[in-house]
Coordinates of C-alpha atoms and ligand atoms in Angstrom, one line a residue:
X1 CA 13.4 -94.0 48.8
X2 CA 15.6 -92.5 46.5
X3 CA 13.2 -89.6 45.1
X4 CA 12.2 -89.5 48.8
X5 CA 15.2 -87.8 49.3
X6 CA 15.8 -86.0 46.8
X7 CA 12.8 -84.3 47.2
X8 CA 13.4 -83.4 51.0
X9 CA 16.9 -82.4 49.5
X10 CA 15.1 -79.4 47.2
X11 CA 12.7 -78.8 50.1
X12 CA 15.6 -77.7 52.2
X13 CA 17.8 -76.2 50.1
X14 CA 15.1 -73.8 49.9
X15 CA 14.3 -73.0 52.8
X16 CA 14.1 -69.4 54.3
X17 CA 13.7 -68.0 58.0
X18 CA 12.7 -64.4 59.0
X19 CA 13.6 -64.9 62.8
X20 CA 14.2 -67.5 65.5
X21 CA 10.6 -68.6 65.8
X22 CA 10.5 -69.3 62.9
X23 CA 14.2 -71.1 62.3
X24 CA 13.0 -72.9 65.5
X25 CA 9.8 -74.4 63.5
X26 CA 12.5 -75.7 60.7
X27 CA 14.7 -77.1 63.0
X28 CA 11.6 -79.2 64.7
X29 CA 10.2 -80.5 61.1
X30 CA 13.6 -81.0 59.8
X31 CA 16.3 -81.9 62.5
X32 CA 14.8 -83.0 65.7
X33 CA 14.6 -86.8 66.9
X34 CA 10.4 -86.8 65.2
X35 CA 11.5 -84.7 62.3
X36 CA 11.2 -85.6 58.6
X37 CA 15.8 -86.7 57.9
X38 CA 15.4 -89.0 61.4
X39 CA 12.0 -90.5 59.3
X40 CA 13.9 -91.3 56.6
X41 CA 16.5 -92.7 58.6
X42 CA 14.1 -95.1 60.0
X43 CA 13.0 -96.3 56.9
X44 CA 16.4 -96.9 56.2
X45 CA 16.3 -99.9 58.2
X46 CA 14.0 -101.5 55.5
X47 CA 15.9 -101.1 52.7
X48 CA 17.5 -104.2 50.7
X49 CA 21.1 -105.5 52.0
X50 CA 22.7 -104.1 48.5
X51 CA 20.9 -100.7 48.4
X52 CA 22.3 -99.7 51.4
X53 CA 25.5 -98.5 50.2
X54 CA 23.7 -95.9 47.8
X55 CA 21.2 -95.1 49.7
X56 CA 23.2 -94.8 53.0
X57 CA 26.0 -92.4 51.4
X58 CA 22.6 -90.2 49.9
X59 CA 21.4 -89.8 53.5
X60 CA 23.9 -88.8 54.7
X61 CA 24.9 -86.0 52.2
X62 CA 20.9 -84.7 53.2
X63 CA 21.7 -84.8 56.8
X64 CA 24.9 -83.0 56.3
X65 CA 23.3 -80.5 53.9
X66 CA 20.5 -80.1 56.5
X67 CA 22.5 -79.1 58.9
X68 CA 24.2 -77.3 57.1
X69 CA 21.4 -74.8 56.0
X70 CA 20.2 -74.9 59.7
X71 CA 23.7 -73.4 60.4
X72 CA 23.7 -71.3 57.7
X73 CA 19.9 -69.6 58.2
X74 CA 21.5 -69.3 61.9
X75 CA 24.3 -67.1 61.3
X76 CA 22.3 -65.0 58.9
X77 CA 19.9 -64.2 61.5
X78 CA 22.4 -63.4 64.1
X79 CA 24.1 -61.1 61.8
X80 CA 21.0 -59.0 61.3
X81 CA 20.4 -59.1 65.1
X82 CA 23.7 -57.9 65.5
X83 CA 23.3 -55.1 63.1
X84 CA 19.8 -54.2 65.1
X85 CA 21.8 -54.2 68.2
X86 CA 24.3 -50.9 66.9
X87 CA 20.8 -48.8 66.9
X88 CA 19.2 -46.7 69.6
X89 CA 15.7 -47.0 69.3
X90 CA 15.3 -44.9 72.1
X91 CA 16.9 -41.6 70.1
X92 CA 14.4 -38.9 68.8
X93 CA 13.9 -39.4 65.4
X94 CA 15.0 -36.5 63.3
X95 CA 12.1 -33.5 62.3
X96 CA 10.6 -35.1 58.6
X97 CA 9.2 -31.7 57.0
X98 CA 6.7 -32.4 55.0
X99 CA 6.0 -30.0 52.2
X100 CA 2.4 -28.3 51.9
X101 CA 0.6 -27.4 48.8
X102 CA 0.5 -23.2 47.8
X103 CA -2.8 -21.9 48.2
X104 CA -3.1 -20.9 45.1
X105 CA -3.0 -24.8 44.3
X106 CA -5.5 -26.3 46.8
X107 CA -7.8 -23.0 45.6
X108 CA -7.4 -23.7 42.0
X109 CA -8.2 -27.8 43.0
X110 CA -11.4 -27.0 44.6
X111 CA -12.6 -25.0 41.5
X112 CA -11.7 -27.5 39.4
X113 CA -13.4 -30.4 41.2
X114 CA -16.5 -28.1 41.6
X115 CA -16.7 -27.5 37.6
X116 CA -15.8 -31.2 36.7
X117 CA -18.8 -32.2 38.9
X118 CA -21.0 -30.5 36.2
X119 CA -18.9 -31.9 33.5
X120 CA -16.6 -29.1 32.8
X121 CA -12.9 -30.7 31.6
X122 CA -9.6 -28.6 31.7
X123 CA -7.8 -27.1 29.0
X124 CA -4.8 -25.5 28.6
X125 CA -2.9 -23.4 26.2
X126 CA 0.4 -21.2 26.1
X127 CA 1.0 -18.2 28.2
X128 CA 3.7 -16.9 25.4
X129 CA 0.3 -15.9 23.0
X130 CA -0.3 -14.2 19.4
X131 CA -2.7 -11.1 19.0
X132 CA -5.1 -13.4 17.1
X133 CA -5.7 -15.4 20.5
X134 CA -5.9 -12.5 23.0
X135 CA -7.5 -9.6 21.2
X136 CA -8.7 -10.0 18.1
X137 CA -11.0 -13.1 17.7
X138 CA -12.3 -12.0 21.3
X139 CA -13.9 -8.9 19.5
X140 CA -10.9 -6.4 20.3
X141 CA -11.1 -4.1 17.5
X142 CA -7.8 -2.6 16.7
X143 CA -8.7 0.5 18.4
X144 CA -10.9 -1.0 20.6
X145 CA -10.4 1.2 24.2
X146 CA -10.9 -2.2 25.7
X147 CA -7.4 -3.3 24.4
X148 CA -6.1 0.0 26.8
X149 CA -7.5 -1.7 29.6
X150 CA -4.7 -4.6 29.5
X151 CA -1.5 -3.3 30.0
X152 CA 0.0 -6.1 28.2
X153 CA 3.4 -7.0 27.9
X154 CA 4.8 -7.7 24.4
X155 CA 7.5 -10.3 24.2
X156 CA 9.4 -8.8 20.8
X157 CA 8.3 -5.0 20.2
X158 CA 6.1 -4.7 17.5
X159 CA 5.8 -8.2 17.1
X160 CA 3.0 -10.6 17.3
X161 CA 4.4 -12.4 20.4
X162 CA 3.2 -11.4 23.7
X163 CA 2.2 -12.4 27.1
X164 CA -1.3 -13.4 27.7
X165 CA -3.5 -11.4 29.7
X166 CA -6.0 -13.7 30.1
X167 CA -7.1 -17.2 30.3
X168 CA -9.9 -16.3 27.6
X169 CA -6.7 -17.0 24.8
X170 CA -7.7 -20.5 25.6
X171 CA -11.3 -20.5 25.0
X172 CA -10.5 -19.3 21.2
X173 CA -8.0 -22.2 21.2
X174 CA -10.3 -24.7 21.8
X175 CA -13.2 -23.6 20.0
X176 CA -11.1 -23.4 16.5
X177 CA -10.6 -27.0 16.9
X178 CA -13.5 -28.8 18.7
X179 CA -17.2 -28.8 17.9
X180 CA -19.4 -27.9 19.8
X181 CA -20.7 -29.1 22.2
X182 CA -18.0 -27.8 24.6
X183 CA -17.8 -27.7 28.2
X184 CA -13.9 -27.0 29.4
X185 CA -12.4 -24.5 32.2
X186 CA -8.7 -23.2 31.3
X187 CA -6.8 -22.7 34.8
X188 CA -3.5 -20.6 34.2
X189 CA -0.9 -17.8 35.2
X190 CA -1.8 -14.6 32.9
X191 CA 0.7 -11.6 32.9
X192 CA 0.0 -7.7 32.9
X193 CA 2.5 -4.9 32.9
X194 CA 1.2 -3.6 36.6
X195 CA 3.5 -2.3 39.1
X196 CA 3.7 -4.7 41.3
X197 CA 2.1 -3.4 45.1
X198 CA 0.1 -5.6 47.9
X199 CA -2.9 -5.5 45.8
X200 CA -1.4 -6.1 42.4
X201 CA 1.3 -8.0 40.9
X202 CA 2.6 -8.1 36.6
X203 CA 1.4 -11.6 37.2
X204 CA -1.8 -13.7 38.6
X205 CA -4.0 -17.0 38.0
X206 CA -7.2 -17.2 36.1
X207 CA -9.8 -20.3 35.5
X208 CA -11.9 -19.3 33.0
X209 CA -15.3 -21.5 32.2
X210 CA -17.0 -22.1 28.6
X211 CA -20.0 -23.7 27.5
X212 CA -21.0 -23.7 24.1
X213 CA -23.8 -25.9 22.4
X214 CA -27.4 -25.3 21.1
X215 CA -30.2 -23.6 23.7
X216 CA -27.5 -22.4 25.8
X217 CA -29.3 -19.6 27.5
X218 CA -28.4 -16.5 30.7
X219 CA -30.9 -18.6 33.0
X220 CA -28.0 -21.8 32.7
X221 CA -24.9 -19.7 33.2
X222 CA -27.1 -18.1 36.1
X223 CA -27.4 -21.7 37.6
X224 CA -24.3 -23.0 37.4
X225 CA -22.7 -19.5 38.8
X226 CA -25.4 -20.1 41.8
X227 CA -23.8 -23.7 42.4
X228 CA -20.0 -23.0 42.1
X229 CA -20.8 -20.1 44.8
X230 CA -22.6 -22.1 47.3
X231 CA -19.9 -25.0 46.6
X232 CA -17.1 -22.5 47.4
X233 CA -18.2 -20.3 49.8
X234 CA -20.7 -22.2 51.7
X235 CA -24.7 -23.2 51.2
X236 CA -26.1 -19.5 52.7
X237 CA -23.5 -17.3 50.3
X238 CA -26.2 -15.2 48.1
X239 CA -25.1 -14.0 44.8
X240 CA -25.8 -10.9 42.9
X241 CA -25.4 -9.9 39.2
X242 CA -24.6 -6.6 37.7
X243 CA -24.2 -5.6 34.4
X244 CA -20.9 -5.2 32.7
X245 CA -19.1 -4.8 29.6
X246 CA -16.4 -7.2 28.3
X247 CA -15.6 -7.0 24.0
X248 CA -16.3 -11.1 23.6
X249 CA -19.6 -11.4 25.7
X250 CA -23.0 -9.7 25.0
X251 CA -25.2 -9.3 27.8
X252 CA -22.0 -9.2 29.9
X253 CA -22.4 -9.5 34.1
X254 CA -20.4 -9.0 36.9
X255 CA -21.2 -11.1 40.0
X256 CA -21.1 -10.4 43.8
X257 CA -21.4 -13.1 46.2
X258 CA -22.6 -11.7 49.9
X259 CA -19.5 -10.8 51.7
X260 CA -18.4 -14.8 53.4
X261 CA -16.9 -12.7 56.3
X262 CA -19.4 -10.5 57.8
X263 CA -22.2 -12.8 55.9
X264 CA -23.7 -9.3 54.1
X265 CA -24.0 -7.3 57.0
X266 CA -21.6 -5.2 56.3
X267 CA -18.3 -5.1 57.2
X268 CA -14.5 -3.3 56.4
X269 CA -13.8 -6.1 54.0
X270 CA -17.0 -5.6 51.7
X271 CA -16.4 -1.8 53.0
X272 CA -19.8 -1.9 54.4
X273 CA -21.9 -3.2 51.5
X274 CA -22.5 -6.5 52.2
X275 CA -21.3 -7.6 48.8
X276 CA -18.2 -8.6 46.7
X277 CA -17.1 -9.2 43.4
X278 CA -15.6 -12.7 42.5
X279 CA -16.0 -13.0 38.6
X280 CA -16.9 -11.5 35.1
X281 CA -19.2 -13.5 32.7
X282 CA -21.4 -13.3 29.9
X283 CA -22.9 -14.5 27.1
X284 CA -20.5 -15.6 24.1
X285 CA -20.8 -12.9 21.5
X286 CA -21.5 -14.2 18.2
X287 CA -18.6 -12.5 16.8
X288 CA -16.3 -14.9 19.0
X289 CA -18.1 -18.0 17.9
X290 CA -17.8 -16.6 14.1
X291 CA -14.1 -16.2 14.6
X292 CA -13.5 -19.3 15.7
X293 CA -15.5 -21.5 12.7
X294 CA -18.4 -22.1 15.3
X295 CA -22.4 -21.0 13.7
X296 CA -23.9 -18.8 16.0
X297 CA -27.3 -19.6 14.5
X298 CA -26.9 -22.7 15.4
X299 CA -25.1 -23.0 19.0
X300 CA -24.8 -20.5 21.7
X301 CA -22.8 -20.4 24.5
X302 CA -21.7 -18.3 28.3
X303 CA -18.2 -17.9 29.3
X304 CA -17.1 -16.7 32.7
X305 CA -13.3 -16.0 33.9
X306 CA -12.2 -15.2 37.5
X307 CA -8.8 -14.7 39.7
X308 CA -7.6 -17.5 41.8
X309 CA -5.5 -15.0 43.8
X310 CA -9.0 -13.4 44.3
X311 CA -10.9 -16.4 45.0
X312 CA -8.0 -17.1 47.6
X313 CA -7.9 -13.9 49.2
X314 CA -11.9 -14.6 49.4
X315 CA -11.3 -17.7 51.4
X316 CA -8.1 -17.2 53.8
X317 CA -8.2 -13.2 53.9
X318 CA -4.4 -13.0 52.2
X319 CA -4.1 -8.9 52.6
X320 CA -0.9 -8.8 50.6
X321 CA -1.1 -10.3 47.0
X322 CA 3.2 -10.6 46.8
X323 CA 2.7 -13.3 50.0
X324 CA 1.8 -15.9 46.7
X325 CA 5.1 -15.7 44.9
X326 CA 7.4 -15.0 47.7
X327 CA 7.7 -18.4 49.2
X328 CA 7.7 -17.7 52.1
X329 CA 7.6 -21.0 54.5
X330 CA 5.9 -19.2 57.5
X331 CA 3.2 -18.5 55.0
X332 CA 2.8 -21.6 53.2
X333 CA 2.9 -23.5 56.2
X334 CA -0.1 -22.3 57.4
X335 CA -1.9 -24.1 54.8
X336 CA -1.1 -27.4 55.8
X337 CA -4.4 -28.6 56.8
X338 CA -6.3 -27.3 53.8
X339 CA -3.8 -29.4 52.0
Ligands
DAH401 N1 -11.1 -12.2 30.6 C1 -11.6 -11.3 31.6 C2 -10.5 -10.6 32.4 O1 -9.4 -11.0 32.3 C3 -12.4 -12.1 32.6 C4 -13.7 -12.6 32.0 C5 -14.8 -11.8 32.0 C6 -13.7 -13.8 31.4 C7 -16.0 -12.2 31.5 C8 -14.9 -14.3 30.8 C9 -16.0 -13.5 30.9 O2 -15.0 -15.4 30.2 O3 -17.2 -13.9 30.3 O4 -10.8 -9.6 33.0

């Protein structure tokens, strides 16, 4: 009888209750006339002449106990009640602004996911480059007129230290330290001394795309430029290649997609020819692979590099360039679905 009640002694003292029902439901199994302290008190009746005492007083410290965490769960309730009670549930809830993501973001997501569907990884390197990184072991000669062509700004003058121009900095990172075979894009902000106007600005975003391992031929960078523009722009987009010349590819292309506005008919955005330019690409020249400790018996590879701010404009038809840095909430807000 004893452990009897102690046990129902732990079993209330730990007893919780979330609302009324639910205190209501304790009270029945614990307090009422058919509940488990009046059982005991039945039994009570049984118990030997000189066990009463003991047992008696035990009772009745349970019953007292009982009703006192009845009492107690009681007024907790009703306090919260009363705290519910001071709110208006009927007042308009204040605006919540939720932020959207920049353009430039969801633009440079998509890309991404596109190229890690064929296995493509990100890498990254600094935007605060060396010469080494951005010129030279991408087949800038010193004089090379190429080097003219990036109007690059130089952090110390006359030192080594500048801003990089382009995302290619990264491929040279990578390859110096990984064997082949690679497969990486490297999104990131690049930096050029322009004055800034609504179609350029001294900064802009690049994702550049390298593969590099042994058969790599122009037929697989053909392929994989075929997919990322149907992923992009939609399963009809066509696309187009046109030689070019960059120092650290060799054959080098420029590619066209048909224009996703008009659909290659011809309109004032692809000013009437049907097509326009998204990205550069080419074949790794073996000089690059040299440079960076790669054999370029053994493993070819393509590269390709385009603008976000390009792709973007592409996709939403942004006519000013400084709309992405201004952040402007009129502007950004209207991205929230693409989000
Ligand atoms: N780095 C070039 C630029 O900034 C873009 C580019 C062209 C990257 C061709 C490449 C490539 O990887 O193959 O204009």
């Amino acid at each position: 009888m004893i452990n009897k009640i102690n046990a129902l002694l732990d079993e209330i003292r730990d007893l919780t209750a979330h609302n009324a029902d639910e205190l209501e439901q304790l009270r029945l199994k614990y307090l009422s006339k058919k509940g488990a302290v009046s059982a005991l008190m039945d039994d009570f009746r049984q118990v030997a002449a000189e066990q009463k005492r003991e047992i008696g007083q035990r009772l009745n410290v349970l019953k007292t106990e009982a009703q006192d965490k009845f009492n107690a769960l009681k007024v907790s309730l009703e306090d919260h009640s009363d705290a519910g009670s001071e709110l208006d549930l009927t007042r308009t809830a204040h605006p919540y602004h939720v932020g959207t993501r920049h353009p430039l973001s969801i633009v440079k997501h998509e890309i991404e996911t596109i190229f890690a569907r064929l296995g493509f990884s990100i890498a990254e390197g600094p935007e605060i480059e060396d010469d080494w990184h951005v010129f030279g072991s991408l087949n800038f000669a010193e004089d090379h007129p190429a080097r003219d062509m990036q109007d690059t700004f130089f952090v110390q003058h006359g030192a080594d230290t500048l801003l990089r121009t382009h995302t290619s900095s990264v491929q040279t990172r990578v390859m110096e330290k990984t064997p082949p075979p690679i497969r990486i894009i490297c999104p990131g902000r690049v930096y050029r001394n322009e004055a800034i106007s609504y179609r350029a600005h001294c900064f802009f975003h690049q994702v550049e795309a390298l593969y590099i391992d042994k058969n790599v031929s122009f037929a697989d960078l053909k392929q994989v430029l075929m997919f990322f523009a149907k992923e992009m722009f939609g399963s009809d987009t066509k696309i187009r290649l046109r030689p070019s010349f960059f120092p650290f590819t060799e054959p080098s292309a420029e590619m066209d997609i048909s224009c996703n506005l008009c659909g290659g008919k011809g309109c004032p955005f692809c000013k009437h020819t049907g097509w326009v330019e998204i990205l550069g690409c080419g074949m790794v020249d073996p000089n690059v692979l040299e440079n960076c400790g790669i054999d370029s018996k053994i493993h070819s590879g393509y590269a390709l590099g385009m603008g976000i701010e390009r792709i973007t404009n592409l996709k939403y038809q942004v006519k000013d360039l400084r709309m992405f840095s201004e952040n402007d909430v009129r502007f950004l807000k209207q991205f929230e679905a693409a989000t």
